[in-house]
Tab-separated table of C-alpha atoms in Angstrom:
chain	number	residue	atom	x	y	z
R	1	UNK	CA	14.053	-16.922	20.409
R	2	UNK	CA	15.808	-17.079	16.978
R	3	UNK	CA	19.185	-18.274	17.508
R	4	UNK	CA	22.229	-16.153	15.061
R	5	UNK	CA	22.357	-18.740	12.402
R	6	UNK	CA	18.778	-18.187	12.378
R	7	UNK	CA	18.764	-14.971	12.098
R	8	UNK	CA	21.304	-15.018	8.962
R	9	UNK	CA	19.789	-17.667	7.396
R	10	UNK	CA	16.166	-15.573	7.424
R	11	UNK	CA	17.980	-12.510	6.431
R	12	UNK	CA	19.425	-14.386	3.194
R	13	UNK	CA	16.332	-15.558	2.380
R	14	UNK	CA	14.710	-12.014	2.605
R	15	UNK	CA	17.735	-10.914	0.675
R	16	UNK	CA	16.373	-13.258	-1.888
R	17	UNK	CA	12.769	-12.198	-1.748
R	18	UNK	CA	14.114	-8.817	-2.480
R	19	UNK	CA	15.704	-10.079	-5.698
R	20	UNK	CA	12.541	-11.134	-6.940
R	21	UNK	CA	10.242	-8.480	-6.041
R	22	UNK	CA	12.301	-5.338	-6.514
R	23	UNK	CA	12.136	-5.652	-10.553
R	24	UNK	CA	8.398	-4.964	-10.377
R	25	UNK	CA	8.423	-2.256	-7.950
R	26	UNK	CA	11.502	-0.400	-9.484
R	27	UNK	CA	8.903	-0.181	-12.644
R	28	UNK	CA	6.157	0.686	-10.785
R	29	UNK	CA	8.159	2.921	-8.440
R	30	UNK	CA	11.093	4.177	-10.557
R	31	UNK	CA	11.988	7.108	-7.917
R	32	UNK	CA	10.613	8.851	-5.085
R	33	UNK	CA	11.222	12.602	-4.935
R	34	UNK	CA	14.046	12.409	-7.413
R	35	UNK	CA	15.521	9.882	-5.826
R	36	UNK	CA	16.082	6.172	-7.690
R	37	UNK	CA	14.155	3.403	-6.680
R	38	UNK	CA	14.476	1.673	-3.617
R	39	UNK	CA	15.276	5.126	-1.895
R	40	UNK	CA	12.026	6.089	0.220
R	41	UNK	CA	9.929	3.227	-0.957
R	42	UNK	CA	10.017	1.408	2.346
R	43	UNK	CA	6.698	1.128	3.024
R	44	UNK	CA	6.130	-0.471	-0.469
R	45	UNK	CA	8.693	-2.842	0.040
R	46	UNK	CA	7.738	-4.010	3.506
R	47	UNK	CA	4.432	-4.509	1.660
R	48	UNK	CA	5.545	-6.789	-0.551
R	49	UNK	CA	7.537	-8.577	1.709
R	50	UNK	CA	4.744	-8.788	3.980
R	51	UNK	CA	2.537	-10.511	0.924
R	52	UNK	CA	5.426	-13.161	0.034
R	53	UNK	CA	6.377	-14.224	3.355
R	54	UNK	CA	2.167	-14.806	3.936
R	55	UNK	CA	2.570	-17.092	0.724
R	56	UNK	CA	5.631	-18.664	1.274
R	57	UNK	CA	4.442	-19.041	4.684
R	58	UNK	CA	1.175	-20.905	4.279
R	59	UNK	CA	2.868	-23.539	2.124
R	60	UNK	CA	2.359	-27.032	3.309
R	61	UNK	CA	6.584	-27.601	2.949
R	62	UNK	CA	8.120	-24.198	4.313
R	63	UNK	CA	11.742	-23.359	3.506
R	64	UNK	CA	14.211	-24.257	5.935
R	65	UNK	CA	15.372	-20.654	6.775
R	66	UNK	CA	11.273	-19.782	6.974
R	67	UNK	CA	10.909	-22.879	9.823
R	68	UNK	CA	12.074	-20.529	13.041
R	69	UNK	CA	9.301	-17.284	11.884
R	70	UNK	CA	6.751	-20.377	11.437
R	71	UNK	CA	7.251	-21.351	15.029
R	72	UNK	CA	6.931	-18.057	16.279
R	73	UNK	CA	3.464	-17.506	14.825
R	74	UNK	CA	2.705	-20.958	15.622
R	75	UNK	CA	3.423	-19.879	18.616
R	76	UNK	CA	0.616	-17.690	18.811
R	77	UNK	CA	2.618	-14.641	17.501
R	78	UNK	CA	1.951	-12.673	14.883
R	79	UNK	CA	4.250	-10.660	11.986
R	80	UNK	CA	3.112	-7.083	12.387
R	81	UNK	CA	3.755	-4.559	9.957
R	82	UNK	CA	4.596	-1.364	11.685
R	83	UNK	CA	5.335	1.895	10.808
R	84	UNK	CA	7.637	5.099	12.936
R	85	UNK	CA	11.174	6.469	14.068
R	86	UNK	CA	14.368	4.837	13.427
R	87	UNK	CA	16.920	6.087	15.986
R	88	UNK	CA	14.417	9.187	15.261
R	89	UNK	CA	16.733	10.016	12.437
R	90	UNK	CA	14.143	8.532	9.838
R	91	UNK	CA	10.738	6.879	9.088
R	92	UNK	CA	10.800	3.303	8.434
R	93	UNK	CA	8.264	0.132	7.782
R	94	UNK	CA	8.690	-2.787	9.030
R	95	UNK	CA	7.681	-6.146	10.149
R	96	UNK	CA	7.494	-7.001	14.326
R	97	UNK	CA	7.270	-10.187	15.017
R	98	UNK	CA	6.966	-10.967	19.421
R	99	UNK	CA	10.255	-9.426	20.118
R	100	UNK	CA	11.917	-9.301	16.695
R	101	UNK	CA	12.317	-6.402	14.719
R	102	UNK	CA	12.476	-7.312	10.781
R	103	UNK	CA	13.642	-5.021	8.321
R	104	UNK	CA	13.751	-5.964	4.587
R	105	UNK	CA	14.055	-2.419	3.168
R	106	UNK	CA	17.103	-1.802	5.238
R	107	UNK	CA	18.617	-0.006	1.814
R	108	UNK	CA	15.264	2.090	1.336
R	109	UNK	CA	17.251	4.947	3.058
R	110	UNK	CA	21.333	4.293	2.339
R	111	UNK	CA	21.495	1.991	-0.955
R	112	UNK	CA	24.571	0.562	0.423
R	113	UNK	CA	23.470	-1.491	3.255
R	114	UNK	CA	22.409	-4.561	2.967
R	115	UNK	CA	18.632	-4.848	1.989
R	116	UNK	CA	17.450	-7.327	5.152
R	117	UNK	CA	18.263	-6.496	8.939
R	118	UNK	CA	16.556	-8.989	11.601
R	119	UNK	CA	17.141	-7.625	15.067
R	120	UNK	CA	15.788	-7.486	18.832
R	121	UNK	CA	13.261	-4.799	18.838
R	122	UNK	CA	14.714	-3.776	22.121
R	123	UNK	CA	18.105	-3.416	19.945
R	124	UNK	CA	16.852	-2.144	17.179
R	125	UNK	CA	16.176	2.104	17.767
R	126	UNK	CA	12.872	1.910	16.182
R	127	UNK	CA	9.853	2.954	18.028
R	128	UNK	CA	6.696	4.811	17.934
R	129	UNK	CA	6.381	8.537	17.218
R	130	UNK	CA	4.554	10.145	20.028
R	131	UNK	CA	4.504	13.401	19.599
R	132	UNK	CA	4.179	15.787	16.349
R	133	UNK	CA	7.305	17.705	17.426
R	134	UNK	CA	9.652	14.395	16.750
R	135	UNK	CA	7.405	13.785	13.632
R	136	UNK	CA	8.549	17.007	12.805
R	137	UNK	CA	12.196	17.055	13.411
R	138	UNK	CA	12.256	13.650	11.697
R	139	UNK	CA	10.470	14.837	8.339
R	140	UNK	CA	12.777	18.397	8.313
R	141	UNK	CA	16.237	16.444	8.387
R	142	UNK	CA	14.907	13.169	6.186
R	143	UNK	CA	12.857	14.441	3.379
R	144	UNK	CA	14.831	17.739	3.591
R	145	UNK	CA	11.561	20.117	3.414
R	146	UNK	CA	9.979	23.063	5.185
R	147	UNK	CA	7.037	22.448	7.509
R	148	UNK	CA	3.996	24.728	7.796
R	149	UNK	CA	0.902	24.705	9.860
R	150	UNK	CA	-1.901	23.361	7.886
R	151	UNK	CA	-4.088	26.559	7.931
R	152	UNK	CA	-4.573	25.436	3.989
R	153	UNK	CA	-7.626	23.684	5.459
R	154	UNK	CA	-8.377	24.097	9.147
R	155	UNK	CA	-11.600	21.881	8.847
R	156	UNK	CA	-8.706	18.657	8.500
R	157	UNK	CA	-5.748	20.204	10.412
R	158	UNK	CA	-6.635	19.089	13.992
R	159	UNK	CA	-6.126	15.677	12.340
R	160	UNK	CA	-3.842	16.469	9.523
R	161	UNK	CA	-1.962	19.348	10.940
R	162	UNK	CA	1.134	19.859	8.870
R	163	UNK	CA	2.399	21.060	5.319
R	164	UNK	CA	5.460	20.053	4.026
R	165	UNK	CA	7.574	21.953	1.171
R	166	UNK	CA	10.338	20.211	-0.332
R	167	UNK	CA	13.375	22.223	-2.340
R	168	UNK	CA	11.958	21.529	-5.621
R	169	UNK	CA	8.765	23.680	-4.192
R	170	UNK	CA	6.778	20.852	-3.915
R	171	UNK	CA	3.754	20.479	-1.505
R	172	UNK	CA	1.906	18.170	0.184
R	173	UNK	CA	-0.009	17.188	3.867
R	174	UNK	CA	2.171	15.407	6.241
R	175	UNK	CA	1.258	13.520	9.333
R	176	UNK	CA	-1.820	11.604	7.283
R	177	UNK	CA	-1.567	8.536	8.265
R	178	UNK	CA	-3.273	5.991	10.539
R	179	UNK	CA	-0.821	6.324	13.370
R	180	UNK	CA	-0.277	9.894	13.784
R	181	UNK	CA	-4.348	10.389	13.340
R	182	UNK	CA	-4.391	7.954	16.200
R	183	UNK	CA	-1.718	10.443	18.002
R	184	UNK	CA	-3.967	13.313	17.265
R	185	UNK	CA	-7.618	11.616	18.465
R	186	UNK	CA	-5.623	9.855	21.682
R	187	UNK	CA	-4.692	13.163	23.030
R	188	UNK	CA	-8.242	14.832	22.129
R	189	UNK	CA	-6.268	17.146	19.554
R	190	UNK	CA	-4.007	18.215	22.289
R	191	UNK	CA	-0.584	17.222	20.897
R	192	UNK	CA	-2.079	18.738	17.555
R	193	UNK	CA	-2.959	22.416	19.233
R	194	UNK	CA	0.490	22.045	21.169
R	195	UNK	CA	2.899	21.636	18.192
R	196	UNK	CA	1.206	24.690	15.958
R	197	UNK	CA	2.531	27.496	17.580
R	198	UNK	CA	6.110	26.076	16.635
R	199	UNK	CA	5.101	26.120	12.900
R	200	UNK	CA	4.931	29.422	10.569
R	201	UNK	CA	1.556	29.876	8.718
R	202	UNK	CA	2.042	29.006	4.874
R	203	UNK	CA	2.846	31.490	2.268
R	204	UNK	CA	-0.492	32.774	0.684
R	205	UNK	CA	0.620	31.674	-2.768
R	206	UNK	CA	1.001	27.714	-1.208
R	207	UNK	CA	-2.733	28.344	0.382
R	208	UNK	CA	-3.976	29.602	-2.986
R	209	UNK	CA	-2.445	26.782	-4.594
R	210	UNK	CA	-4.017	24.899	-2.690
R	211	UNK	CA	-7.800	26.094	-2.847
R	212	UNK	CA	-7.589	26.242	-6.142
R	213	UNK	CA	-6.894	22.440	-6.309
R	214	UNK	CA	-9.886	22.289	-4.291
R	215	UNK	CA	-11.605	23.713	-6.587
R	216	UNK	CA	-11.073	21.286	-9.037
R	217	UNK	CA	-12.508	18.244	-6.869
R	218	UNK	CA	-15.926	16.711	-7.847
R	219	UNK	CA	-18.642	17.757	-5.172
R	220	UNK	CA	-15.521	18.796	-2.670
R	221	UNK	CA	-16.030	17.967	0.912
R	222	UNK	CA	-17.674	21.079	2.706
R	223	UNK	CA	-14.739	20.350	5.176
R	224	UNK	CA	-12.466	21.794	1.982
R	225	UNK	CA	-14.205	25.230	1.903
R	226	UNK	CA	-13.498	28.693	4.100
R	227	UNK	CA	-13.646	28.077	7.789
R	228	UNK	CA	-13.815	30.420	10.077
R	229	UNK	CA	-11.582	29.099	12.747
R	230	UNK	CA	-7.936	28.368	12.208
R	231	UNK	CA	-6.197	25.581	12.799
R	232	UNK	CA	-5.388	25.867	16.495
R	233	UNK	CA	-9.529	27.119	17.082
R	234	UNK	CA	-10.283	23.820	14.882
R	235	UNK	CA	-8.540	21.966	17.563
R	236	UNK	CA	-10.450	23.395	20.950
R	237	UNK	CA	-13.681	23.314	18.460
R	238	UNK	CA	-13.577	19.487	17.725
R	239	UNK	CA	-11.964	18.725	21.363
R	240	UNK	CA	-15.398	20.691	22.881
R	241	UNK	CA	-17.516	18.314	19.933
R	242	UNK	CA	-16.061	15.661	20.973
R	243	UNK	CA	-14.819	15.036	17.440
R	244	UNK	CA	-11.670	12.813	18.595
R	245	UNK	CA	-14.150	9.820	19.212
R	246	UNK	CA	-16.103	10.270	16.645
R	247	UNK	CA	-15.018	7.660	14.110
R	248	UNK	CA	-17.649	8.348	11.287
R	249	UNK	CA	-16.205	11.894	11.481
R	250	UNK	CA	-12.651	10.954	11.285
R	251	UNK	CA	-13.585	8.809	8.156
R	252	UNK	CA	-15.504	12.443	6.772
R	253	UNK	CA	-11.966	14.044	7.229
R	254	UNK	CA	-9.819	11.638	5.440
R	255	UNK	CA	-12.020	11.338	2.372
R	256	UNK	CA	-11.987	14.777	2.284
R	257	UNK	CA	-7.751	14.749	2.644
R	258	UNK	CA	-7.885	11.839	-0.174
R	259	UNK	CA	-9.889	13.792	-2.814
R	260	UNK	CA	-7.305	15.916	-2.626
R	261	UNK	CA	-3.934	15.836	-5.577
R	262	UNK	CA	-1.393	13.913	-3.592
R	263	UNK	CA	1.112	17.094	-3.938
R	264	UNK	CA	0.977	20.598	-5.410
Protein backbone atom coordinates (compact mmCIF):
# COMPACT_ATOMS: atom_id res chain seq x y z
CA UNK A 1 0.00 0.00 0.00
CA UNK A 2 1.14 3.61 -0.72
CA UNK A 3 1.33 5.37 2.43
CA UNK A 4 -0.22 9.54 2.25
CA UNK A 5 3.13 11.10 1.85
CA UNK A 6 3.35 8.74 -0.89
CA UNK A 7 0.58 9.43 -2.39
CA UNK A 8 1.35 13.40 -2.44
CA UNK A 9 4.65 13.04 -3.32
CA UNK A 10 3.48 10.86 -6.70
CA UNK A 11 0.76 13.29 -7.28
CA UNK A 12 3.43 16.29 -7.39
CA UNK A 13 5.42 14.55 -9.54
CA UNK A 14 2.47 13.83 -12.00
CA UNK A 15 1.64 17.45 -11.48
CA UNK A 16 5.03 17.96 -12.97
CA UNK A 17 4.74 15.55 -15.83
CA UNK A 18 1.73 17.52 -16.72
CA UNK A 19 3.81 20.70 -16.98
CA UNK A 20 5.88 19.23 -19.48
CA UNK A 21 3.60 17.43 -21.65
CA UNK A 22 0.56 19.68 -21.78
CA UNK A 23 2.46 22.37 -24.14
CA UNK A 24 2.52 19.79 -26.92
CA UNK A 25 -0.87 18.51 -26.60
CA UNK A 26 -2.54 22.01 -26.12
CA UNK A 27 -0.98 22.49 -29.87
CA UNK A 28 -1.94 19.42 -31.06
CA UNK A 29 -5.27 19.49 -29.21
CA UNK A 30 -6.15 23.21 -28.92
CA UNK A 31 -10.00 22.42 -27.96
CA UNK A 32 -12.40 19.74 -27.98
CA UNK A 33 -15.95 20.64 -29.01
CA UNK A 34 -15.36 24.31 -28.41
CA UNK A 35 -14.01 23.80 -25.41
CA UNK A 36 -10.06 24.93 -24.59
CA UNK A 37 -7.59 22.45 -24.19
CA UNK A 38 -7.31 20.23 -21.46
CA UNK A 39 -11.25 20.10 -21.32
CA UNK A 40 -12.29 16.52 -22.74
CA UNK A 41 -8.84 15.46 -23.71
CA UNK A 42 -8.53 12.90 -20.96
CA UNK A 43 -7.88 10.09 -22.77
CA UNK A 44 -4.96 11.92 -24.55
CA UNK A 45 -3.54 12.95 -21.49
CA UNK A 46 -3.67 9.65 -19.64
CA UNK A 47 -1.83 8.60 -22.82
CA UNK A 48 0.86 10.58 -22.40
CA UNK A 49 1.18 10.07 -18.95
CA UNK A 50 1.03 6.50 -19.48
CA UNK A 51 4.22 6.88 -22.10
CA UNK A 52 6.37 9.08 -19.51
CA UNK A 53 5.83 7.21 -16.46
CA UNK A 54 6.96 3.81 -18.82
CA UNK A 55 10.20 6.00 -19.48
CA UNK A 56 10.78 7.48 -16.37
CA UNK A 57 10.01 4.18 -15.05
CA UNK A 58 12.50 1.93 -16.79
CA UNK A 59 15.37 4.20 -15.79
CA UNK A 60 18.14 2.46 -14.01
CA UNK A 61 17.95 5.54 -11.04
CA UNK A 62 14.05 6.17 -10.57
CA UNK A 63 12.89 9.36 -8.87
CA UNK A 64 12.25 9.20 -5.35
CA UNK A 65 8.45 9.97 -5.53
CA UNK A 66 8.41 7.15 -8.64
CA UNK A 67 10.14 4.39 -5.94
CA UNK A 68 6.53 3.29 -4.21
CA UNK A 69 4.63 2.71 -8.16
CA UNK A 70 8.09 0.78 -8.93
CA UNK A 71 7.45 -1.57 -6.07
CA UNK A 72 4.07 -2.16 -6.92
CA UNK A 73 4.84 -3.43 -10.42
CA UNK A 74 7.77 -5.06 -9.05
CA UNK A 75 5.48 -6.51 -7.24
CA UNK A 76 4.00 -8.24 -9.99
CA UNK A 77 1.38 -5.45 -10.62
CA UNK A 78 0.78 -3.75 -13.43
CA UNK A 79 -0.34 0.20 -14.36
CA UNK A 80 -3.48 -0.30 -16.39
CA UNK A 81 -4.92 2.26 -18.41
CA UNK A 82 -8.64 2.12 -18.13
CA UNK A 83 -11.36 3.76 -19.47
CA UNK A 84 -15.53 4.34 -17.94
CA UNK A 85 -17.92 6.19 -15.37
CA UNK A 86 -16.84 8.59 -12.85
CA UNK A 87 -19.48 8.73 -10.09
CA UNK A 88 -21.47 8.01 -13.53
CA UNK A 89 -21.57 11.73 -13.92
CA UNK A 90 -18.69 11.55 -16.63
CA UNK A 91 -16.24 9.48 -18.77
CA UNK A 92 -12.78 9.42 -17.63
CA UNK A 93 -9.17 7.64 -18.47
CA UNK A 94 -7.13 6.59 -16.24
CA UNK A 95 -4.36 4.57 -14.90
CA UNK A 96 -5.20 1.35 -12.23
CA UNK A 97 -2.57 0.21 -10.67
CA UNK A 98 -3.54 -3.24 -7.98
CA UNK A 99 -5.85 -1.23 -5.91
CA UNK A 100 -4.95 2.36 -6.81
CA UNK A 101 -6.85 4.49 -8.89
CA UNK A 102 -4.52 7.24 -10.71
CA UNK A 103 -5.84 10.15 -12.28
CA UNK A 104 -3.54 12.72 -14.01
CA UNK A 105 -6.22 14.49 -16.09
CA UNK A 106 -8.20 15.22 -13.00
CA UNK A 107 -8.77 18.97 -14.70
CA UNK A 108 -9.79 17.33 -18.18
CA UNK A 109 -13.43 17.93 -16.96
CA UNK A 110 -13.37 21.15 -14.27
CA UNK A 111 -10.04 23.23 -15.14
CA UNK A 112 -9.92 24.14 -11.60
CA UNK A 113 -8.97 21.06 -9.86
CA UNK A 114 -5.89 20.05 -9.50
CA UNK A 115 -4.50 18.09 -12.59
CA UNK A 116 -3.28 14.65 -10.53
CA UNK A 117 -5.68 12.66 -8.09
CA UNK A 118 -4.15 9.21 -6.69
CA UNK A 119 -6.86 7.37 -4.81
CA UNK A 120 -8.19 3.80 -3.61
CA UNK A 121 -10.10 2.48 -6.47
CA UNK A 122 -12.60 1.31 -3.96
CA UNK A 123 -12.75 5.24 -3.02
CA UNK A 124 -12.55 6.54 -6.04
CA UNK A 125 -16.46 6.33 -7.92
CA UNK A 126 -15.00 5.14 -11.07
CA UNK A 127 -16.06 1.92 -12.52
CA UNK A 128 -17.06 0.11 -15.55
CA UNK A 129 -20.06 0.99 -17.72
CA UNK A 130 -22.24 -2.01 -18.01
CA UNK A 131 -24.98 -1.23 -19.64
CA UNK A 132 -25.78 1.23 -22.76
CA UNK A 133 -28.55 2.92 -20.74
CA UNK A 134 -25.78 4.49 -18.13
CA UNK A 135 -23.56 5.06 -21.27
CA UNK A 136 -26.35 6.94 -22.29
CA UNK A 137 -27.36 9.03 -19.41
CA UNK A 138 -23.64 9.74 -18.97
CA UNK A 139 -23.03 11.08 -22.68
CA UNK A 140 -26.67 13.25 -22.55
CA UNK A 141 -25.64 15.27 -19.29
CA UNK A 142 -21.57 15.40 -20.16
CA UNK A 143 -21.20 16.17 -23.76
CA UNK A 144 -24.63 17.90 -23.62
CA UNK A 145 -26.04 16.15 -26.98
CA UNK A 146 -29.07 14.27 -28.26
CA UNK A 147 -28.84 10.50 -28.69
CA UNK A 148 -30.40 8.56 -31.59
CA UNK A 149 -30.57 4.97 -32.52
CA UNK A 150 -28.03 4.22 -35.08
CA UNK A 151 -30.48 3.19 -37.90
CA UNK A 152 -27.82 5.47 -40.09
CA UNK A 153 -26.22 2.05 -40.63
CA UNK A 154 -27.89 -1.01 -39.16
CA UNK A 155 -25.14 -3.37 -40.67
CA UNK A 156 -22.69 -1.64 -37.53
CA UNK A 157 -25.42 -0.71 -34.98
CA UNK A 158 -25.65 -4.03 -33.04
CA UNK A 159 -22.04 -3.05 -32.25
CA UNK A 160 -22.10 0.64 -32.63
CA UNK A 161 -25.62 1.39 -31.68
CA UNK A 162 -25.88 5.07 -30.94
CA UNK A 163 -25.81 8.64 -32.64
CA UNK A 164 -25.01 11.50 -30.85
CA UNK A 165 -26.01 15.28 -31.83
CA UNK A 166 -24.41 17.97 -30.07
CA UNK A 167 -26.03 21.80 -29.96
CA UNK A 168 -23.83 23.04 -32.58
CA UNK A 169 -25.69 20.17 -34.86
CA UNK A 170 -22.86 18.16 -34.92
CA UNK A 171 -22.87 14.31 -35.46
CA UNK A 172 -21.10 11.48 -34.80
CA UNK A 173 -21.28 7.40 -33.57
CA UNK A 174 -21.06 6.94 -29.93
CA UNK A 175 -20.40 3.83 -27.97
CA UNK A 176 -17.26 2.86 -30.53
CA UNK A 177 -14.94 1.85 -28.51
CA UNK A 178 -13.21 -1.33 -27.32
CA UNK A 179 -15.12 -1.60 -24.09
CA UNK A 180 -18.59 -0.95 -24.94
CA UNK A 181 -18.05 -3.36 -28.24
CA UNK A 182 -16.98 -5.80 -25.59
CA UNK A 183 -20.46 -4.84 -23.70
CA UNK A 184 -22.29 -5.42 -26.88
CA UNK A 185 -20.51 -9.05 -28.02
CA UNK A 186 -20.60 -10.23 -24.02
CA UNK A 187 -24.28 -10.02 -23.94
CA UNK A 188 -24.72 -11.57 -27.63
CA UNK A 189 -26.17 -8.02 -28.72
CA UNK A 190 -28.66 -8.23 -25.98
CA UNK A 191 -27.90 -5.05 -24.00
CA UNK A 192 -27.65 -3.47 -27.63
CA UNK A 193 -31.44 -4.69 -28.78
CA UNK A 194 -32.55 -3.74 -25.08
CA UNK A 195 -31.50 -0.04 -24.98
CA UNK A 196 -33.02 0.86 -28.73
CA UNK A 197 -36.44 1.06 -28.01
CA UNK A 198 -35.51 3.97 -25.49
CA UNK A 199 -33.88 5.93 -28.40
CA UNK A 200 -35.89 7.98 -31.25
CA UNK A 201 -34.89 7.04 -34.87
CA UNK A 202 -32.69 9.96 -36.43
CA UNK A 203 -34.06 12.75 -38.42
CA UNK A 204 -33.92 11.78 -42.20
CA UNK A 205 -31.79 14.81 -43.00
CA UNK A 206 -28.93 13.35 -40.19
CA UNK A 207 -29.38 9.75 -42.12
CA UNK A 208 -28.93 11.48 -45.48
CA UNK A 209 -26.07 13.22 -44.19
CA UNK A 210 -24.82 10.50 -43.39
CA UNK A 211 -25.07 8.19 -46.62
CA UNK A 212 -23.95 10.69 -48.46
CA UNK A 213 -20.61 10.69 -46.51
CA UNK A 214 -20.68 7.18 -47.35
CA UNK A 215 -20.71 7.85 -50.48
CA UNK A 216 -17.67 9.56 -50.54
CA UNK A 217 -15.51 6.56 -49.02
CA UNK A 218 -13.06 4.66 -51.34
CA UNK A 219 -14.51 1.06 -52.10
CA UNK A 220 -17.05 1.60 -48.88
CA UNK A 221 -17.62 -1.41 -46.80
CA UNK A 222 -20.79 -3.33 -48.18
CA UNK A 223 -21.69 -3.17 -44.38
CA UNK A 224 -22.19 0.88 -45.26
CA UNK A 225 -24.89 0.28 -47.94
CA UNK A 226 -29.00 -0.24 -47.59
CA UNK A 227 -29.87 -3.05 -45.27
CA UNK A 228 -32.84 -4.42 -45.02
CA UNK A 229 -33.16 -4.98 -41.35
CA UNK A 230 -33.02 -2.20 -38.82
CA UNK A 231 -31.10 -1.86 -36.11
CA UNK A 232 -32.97 -3.88 -33.50
CA UNK A 233 -33.50 -6.95 -36.56
CA UNK A 234 -29.52 -6.43 -37.01
CA UNK A 235 -29.26 -7.42 -33.46
CA UNK A 236 -31.49 -10.90 -33.40
CA UNK A 237 -29.80 -11.38 -37.08
CA UNK A 238 -26.09 -11.39 -35.86
CA UNK A 239 -27.16 -12.97 -32.29
CA UNK A 240 -28.84 -16.10 -34.60
CA UNK A 241 -25.12 -15.85 -36.82
CA UNK A 242 -23.44 -16.00 -34.11
CA UNK A 243 -21.74 -12.74 -35.05
CA UNK A 244 -20.83 -11.74 -31.26
CA UNK A 245 -17.89 -14.36 -31.40
CA UNK A 246 -16.89 -13.81 -34.45
CA UNK A 247 -13.77 -11.68 -34.10
CA UNK A 248 -12.75 -11.39 -37.88
CA UNK A 249 -16.30 -9.97 -38.22
CA UNK A 250 -16.09 -7.54 -35.47
CA UNK A 251 -12.74 -6.30 -37.07
CA UNK A 252 -15.08 -6.07 -40.72
CA UNK A 253 -17.40 -3.71 -38.64
CA UNK A 254 -14.96 -1.34 -37.20
CA UNK A 255 -13.05 -0.73 -40.41
CA UNK A 256 -16.10 -0.10 -41.86
CA UNK A 257 -17.07 2.55 -38.68
CA UNK A 258 -13.32 4.00 -39.23
CA UNK A 259 -13.63 4.79 -42.98
CA UNK A 260 -16.13 6.77 -41.94
CA UNK A 261 -15.57 11.17 -41.29
CA UNK A 262 -15.13 11.21 -37.56
CA UNK A 263 -18.35 13.68 -37.33
CA UNK A 264 -20.89 15.18 -39.73
Amino acid sequence: MLTPDQVTALEVYLAHLRLNIDPALAQKYPTFAGKPYPLGRCKEVRNAIHDALKVALAKPQVDVALQPLKALLDSGLTLEPVWGSLRDEYFQNALVVGPWYIDAANDTVNPNKPRAEIRLLAESGFGAITSFEQFVKIARSYWEVDIYRNDIFPALAPFIPLVCVNKAGVSWFAAANDDMILVAQGSAFELVEQVLPSLPSPPDELTEKWHRAALRVDMPSPLLKTQARDATAMCRHYRNEGKHQDIGFRDEVVLAYLSLPVNV
